């Protein structure tokens, strides 16, 4: 039978059988034996490898930098070098955003605060016991 003469249902069935062949020929079986599964590492949540809080390495100096690249001219203050686990880093970012009265985010261990608040953030972080340098121009 030629592919052009198949009905829509037959085409879908052919596509699904191709997918089964691609993924080992069998259908996937779901089980509740392990409980919730982490969507990133496919392990049980209590044995999840990706959620382990790991402190990043660095020299211990917090650097503040203003950047506009890729943001349509809008400036953000980048805070790098904070040696905290991701959950504590998010909590610190929330406190700093509240102090500045603006928004921001945490991406890959870097805190981004909307706007140019380098001087205010330097004072705040020094009060919290960090060694702070203003990097860039």
PDB file of N, CA and C in Angstrom, residues 90-135:
ATOM      1  N   UNK A  90      18.629  32.828  46.137  1.00  0.00           N
ATOM      2  CA  UNK A  90      17.314  33.376  45.771  1.00  0.00           C
ATOM      3  C   UNK A  90      16.745  34.224  46.905  1.00  0.00           C
ATOM      4  N   UNK A  91      16.946  33.788  48.148  1.00  0.00           N
ATOM      5  CA  UNK A  91      16.460  34.565  49.293  1.00  0.00           C
ATOM      6  C   UNK A  91      17.199  35.898  49.400  1.00  0.00           C
ATOM      7  N   UNK A  92      18.517  35.886  49.182  1.00  0.00           N
ATOM      8  CA  UNK A  92      19.284  37.131  49.192  1.00  0.00           C
ATOM      9  C   UNK A  92      18.832  38.053  48.072  1.00  0.00           C
ATOM     10  N   UNK A  93      18.593  37.496  46.896  1.00  0.00           N
ATOM     11  CA  UNK A  93      18.133  38.299  45.762  1.00  0.00           C
ATOM     12  C   UNK A  93      16.801  38.968  46.083  1.00  0.00           C
ATOM     13  N   UNK A  94      15.925  38.253  46.751  1.00  0.00           N
ATOM     14  CA  UNK A  94      14.624  38.831  47.105  1.00  0.00           C
ATOM     15  C   UNK A  94      14.795  40.005  48.059  1.00  0.00           C
ATOM     16  N   UNK A  95      15.691  39.864  49.034  1.00  0.00           N
ATOM     17  CA  UNK A  95      15.928  40.963  49.973  1.00  0.00           C
ATOM     18  C   UNK A  95      16.548  42.172  49.268  1.00  0.00           C
ATOM     19  N   UNK A  96      17.468  41.913  48.342  1.00  0.00           N
ATOM     20  CA  UNK A  96      18.100  43.016  47.618  1.00  0.00           C
ATOM     21  C   UNK A  96      17.113  43.714  46.685  1.00  0.00           C
ATOM     22  N   UNK A  97      16.244  42.955  46.046  1.00  0.00           N
ATOM     23  CA  UNK A  97      15.225  43.561  45.177  1.00  0.00           C
ATOM     24  C   UNK A  97      14.277  44.424  45.997  1.00  0.00           C
ATOM     25  N   UNK A  98      13.916  43.956  47.179  1.00  0.00           N
ATOM     26  CA  UNK A  98      13.042  44.732  48.060  1.00  0.00           C
ATOM     27  C   UNK A  98      13.737  46.010  48.500  1.00  0.00           C
ATOM     28  N   UNK A  99      15.019  45.915  48.825  1.00  0.00           N
ATOM     29  CA  UNK A  99      15.791  47.088  49.258  1.00  0.00           C
ATOM     30  C   UNK A  99      15.871  48.130  48.146  1.00  0.00           C
ATOM     31  N   UNK A 100      16.022  47.676  46.901  1.00  0.00           N
ATOM     32  CA  UNK A 100      16.110  48.598  45.764  1.00  0.00           C
ATOM     33  C   UNK A 100      14.731  49.031  45.270  1.00  0.00           C
ATOM     34  N   UNK A 101      13.705  48.310  45.632  1.00  0.00           N
ATOM     35  CA  UNK A 101      12.357  48.644  45.176  1.00  0.00           C
ATOM     36  C   UNK A 101      12.152  48.361  43.706  1.00  0.00           C
ATOM     37  N   UNK A 102      12.747  47.304  43.216  1.00  0.00           N
ATOM     38  CA  UNK A 102      12.661  46.981  41.799  1.00  0.00           C
ATOM     39  C   UNK A 102      12.635  45.472  41.610  1.00  0.00           C
ATOM     40  N   UNK A 103      12.554  45.047  40.378  1.00  0.00           N
ATOM     41  CA  UNK A 103      12.503  43.631  40.068  1.00  0.00           C
ATOM     42  C   UNK A 103      13.869  43.072  39.764  1.00  0.00           C
ATOM     43  N   UNK A 104      13.907  41.800  39.493  1.00  0.00           N
ATOM     44  CA  UNK A 104      15.151  41.134  39.157  1.00  0.00           C
ATOM     45  C   UNK A 104      14.969  39.639  39.133  1.00  0.00           C
ATOM     46  N   UNK A 105      16.068  38.933  38.971  1.00  0.00           N
ATOM     47  CA  UNK A 105      16.018  37.480  38.891  1.00  0.00           C
ATOM     48  C   UNK A 105      17.369  36.893  39.273  1.00  0.00           C
ATOM     49  N   UNK A 106      17.414  35.571  39.373  1.00  0.00           N
ATOM     50  CA  UNK A 106      18.664  34.846  39.590  1.00  0.00           C
ATOM     51  C   UNK A 106      18.818  33.891  38.420  1.00  0.00           C
ATOM     52  N   UNK A 107      19.920  34.029  37.683  1.00  0.00           N
ATOM     53  CA  UNK A 107      20.189  33.154  36.543  1.00  0.00           C
ATOM     54  C   UNK A 107      21.600  32.605  36.659  1.00  0.00           C
ATOM     55  N   UNK A 108      21.716  31.285  36.763  1.00  0.00           N
ATOM     56  CA  UNK A 108      23.000  30.592  36.768  1.00  0.00           C
ATOM     57  C   UNK A 108      23.972  31.162  37.797  1.00  0.00           C
ATOM     58  N   UNK A 109      23.490  31.412  39.000  1.00  0.00           N
ATOM     59  CA  UNK A 109      24.340  31.890  40.082  1.00  0.00           C
ATOM     60  C   UNK A 109      24.632  33.375  40.056  1.00  0.00           C
ATOM     61  N   UNK A 110      23.990  34.122  39.152  1.00  0.00           N
ATOM     62  CA  UNK A 110      24.181  35.566  39.037  1.00  0.00           C
ATOM     63  C   UNK A 110      22.860  36.250  39.362  1.00  0.00           C
ATOM     64  N   UNK A 111      22.903  37.216  40.275  1.00  0.00           N
ATOM     65  CA  UNK A 111      21.704  37.975  40.621  1.00  0.00           C
ATOM     66  C   UNK A 111      21.620  39.167  39.679  1.00  0.00           C
ATOM     67  N   UNK A 112      20.478  39.346  39.037  1.00  0.00           N
ATOM     68  CA  UNK A 112      20.241  40.489  38.158  1.00  0.00           C
ATOM     69  C   UNK A 112      19.193  41.387  38.811  1.00  0.00           C
ATOM     70  N   UNK A 113      19.560  42.641  39.031  1.00  0.00           N
ATOM     71  CA  UNK A 113      18.646  43.636  39.592  1.00  0.00           C
ATOM     72  C   UNK A 113      18.369  44.669  38.510  1.00  0.00           C
ATOM     73  N   UNK A 114      17.114  44.956  38.236  1.00  0.00           N
ATOM     74  CA  UNK A 114      16.763  45.921  37.193  1.00  0.00           C
ATOM     75  C   UNK A 114      17.142  47.331  37.630  1.00  0.00           C
ATOM     76  N   UNK A 115      17.888  48.023  36.783  1.00  0.00           N
ATOM     77  CA  UNK A 115      18.300  49.392  37.074  1.00  0.00           C
ATOM     78  C   UNK A 115      19.739  49.444  37.560  1.00  0.00           C
ATOM     79  N   UNK A 116      20.249  50.671  37.747  1.00  0.00           N
ATOM     80  CA  UNK A 116      21.620  50.876  38.200  1.00  0.00           C
ATOM     81  C   UNK A 116      21.611  51.216  39.684  1.00  0.00           C
ATOM     82  N   UNK A 117      21.842  50.197  40.518  1.00  0.00           N
ATOM     83  CA  UNK A 117      21.827  50.360  41.973  1.00  0.00           C
ATOM     84  C   UNK A 117      23.151  49.916  42.581  1.00  0.00           C
ATOM     85  N   UNK A 118      24.257  50.104  41.852  1.00  0.00           N
ATOM     86  CA  UNK A 118      25.547  49.592  42.320  1.00  0.00           C
ATOM     87  C   UNK A 118      25.940  50.172  43.678  1.00  0.00           C
ATOM     88  N   UNK A 119      25.784  51.478  43.864  1.00  0.00           N
ATOM     89  CA  UNK A 119      26.203  52.095  45.129  1.00  0.00           C
ATOM     90  C   UNK A 119      25.356  51.602  46.302  1.00  0.00           C
ATOM     91  N   UNK A 120      24.050  51.562  46.113  1.00  0.00           N
ATOM     92  CA  UNK A 120      23.151  51.084  47.161  1.00  0.00           C
ATOM     93  C   UNK A 120      23.421  49.617  47.497  1.00  0.00           C
ATOM     94  N   UNK A 121      23.619  48.802  46.454  1.00  0.00           N
ATOM     95  CA  UNK A 121      23.879  47.376  46.671  1.00  0.00           C
ATOM     96  C   UNK A 121      25.237  47.152  47.327  1.00  0.00           C
ATOM     97  N   UNK A 122      26.217  47.992  47.006  1.00  0.00           N
ATOM     98  CA  UNK A 122      27.534  47.855  47.637  1.00  0.00           C
ATOM     99  C   UNK A 122      27.415  48.074  49.142  1.00  0.00           C
ATOM    100  N   UNK A 123      26.706  49.128  49.546  1.00  0.00           N
ATOM    101  CA  UNK A 123      26.506  49.398  50.975  1.00  0.00           C
ATOM    102  C   UNK A 123      25.775  48.244  51.654  1.00  0.00           C
ATOM    103  N   UNK A 124      24.716  47.779  51.030  1.00  0.00           N
ATOM    104  CA  UNK A 124      23.892  46.713  51.613  1.00  0.00           C
ATOM    105  C   UNK A 124      24.693  45.417  51.773  1.00  0.00           C
ATOM    106  N   UNK A 125      25.446  45.046  50.749  1.00  0.00           N
ATOM    107  CA  UNK A 125      26.205  43.801  50.818  1.00  0.00           C
ATOM    108  C   UNK A 125      27.372  43.906  51.797  1.00  0.00           C
ATOM    109  N   UNK A 126      27.984  45.074  51.909  1.00  0.00           N
ATOM    110  CA  UNK A 126      29.060  45.257  52.889  1.00  0.00           C
ATOM    111  C   UNK A 126      28.520  45.168  54.312  1.00  0.00           C
ATOM    112  N   UNK A 127      27.304  45.650  54.532  1.00  0.00           N
ATOM    113  CA  UNK A 127      26.678  45.517  55.852  1.00  0.00           C
ATOM    114  C   UNK A 127      26.427  44.045  56.187  1.00  0.00           C
ATOM    115  N   UNK A 128      26.217  43.238  55.168  1.00  0.00           N
ATOM    116  CA  UNK A 128      25.978  41.803  55.375  1.00  0.00           C
ATOM    117  C   UNK A 128      27.290  41.019  55.488  1.00  0.00           C
ATOM    118  N   UNK A 129      28.433  41.704  55.401  1.00  0.00           N
ATOM    119  CA  UNK A 129      29.719  41.060  55.634  1.00  0.00           C
ATOM    120  C   UNK A 129      30.460  40.598  54.386  1.00  0.00           C
ATOM    121  N   UNK A 130      30.039  41.012  53.212  1.00  0.00           N
ATOM    122  CA  UNK A 130      30.712  40.605  51.974  1.00  0.00           C
ATOM    123  C   UNK A 130      31.786  41.623  51.595  1.00  0.00           C
ATOM    124  N   UNK A 131      32.829  41.159  50.924  1.00  0.00           N
ATOM    125  CA  UNK A 131      33.809  42.039  50.313  1.00  0.00           C
ATOM    126  C   UNK A 131      33.296  42.352  48.917  1.00  0.00           C
ATOM    127  N   UNK A 132      33.086  43.644  48.629  1.00  0.00           N
ATOM    128  CA  UNK A 132      32.410  44.042  47.401  1.00  0.00           C
ATOM    129  C   UNK A 132      33.315  44.948  46.572  1.00  0.00           C
ATOM    130  N   UNK A 133      33.319  44.683  45.255  1.00  0.00           N
ATOM    131  CA  UNK A 133      34.026  45.534  44.305  1.00  0.00           C
ATOM    132  C   UNK A 133      33.066  45.914  43.203  1.00  0.00           C
ATOM    133  N   UNK A 134      33.170  47.164  42.745  1.00  0.00           N
ATOM    134  CA  UNK A 134      32.390  47.575  41.580  1.00  0.00           C
ATOM    135  C   UNK A 134      33.253  47.323  40.359  1.00  0.00           C
ATOM    136  N   UNK A 135      32.790  46.446  39.493  1.00  0.00           N
ATOM    137  CA  UNK A 135      33.548  46.042  38.301  1.00  0.00           C
ATOM    138  C   UNK A 135      33.002  46.783  37.085  1.00  0.00           C
TER     139      UNK A 135
END
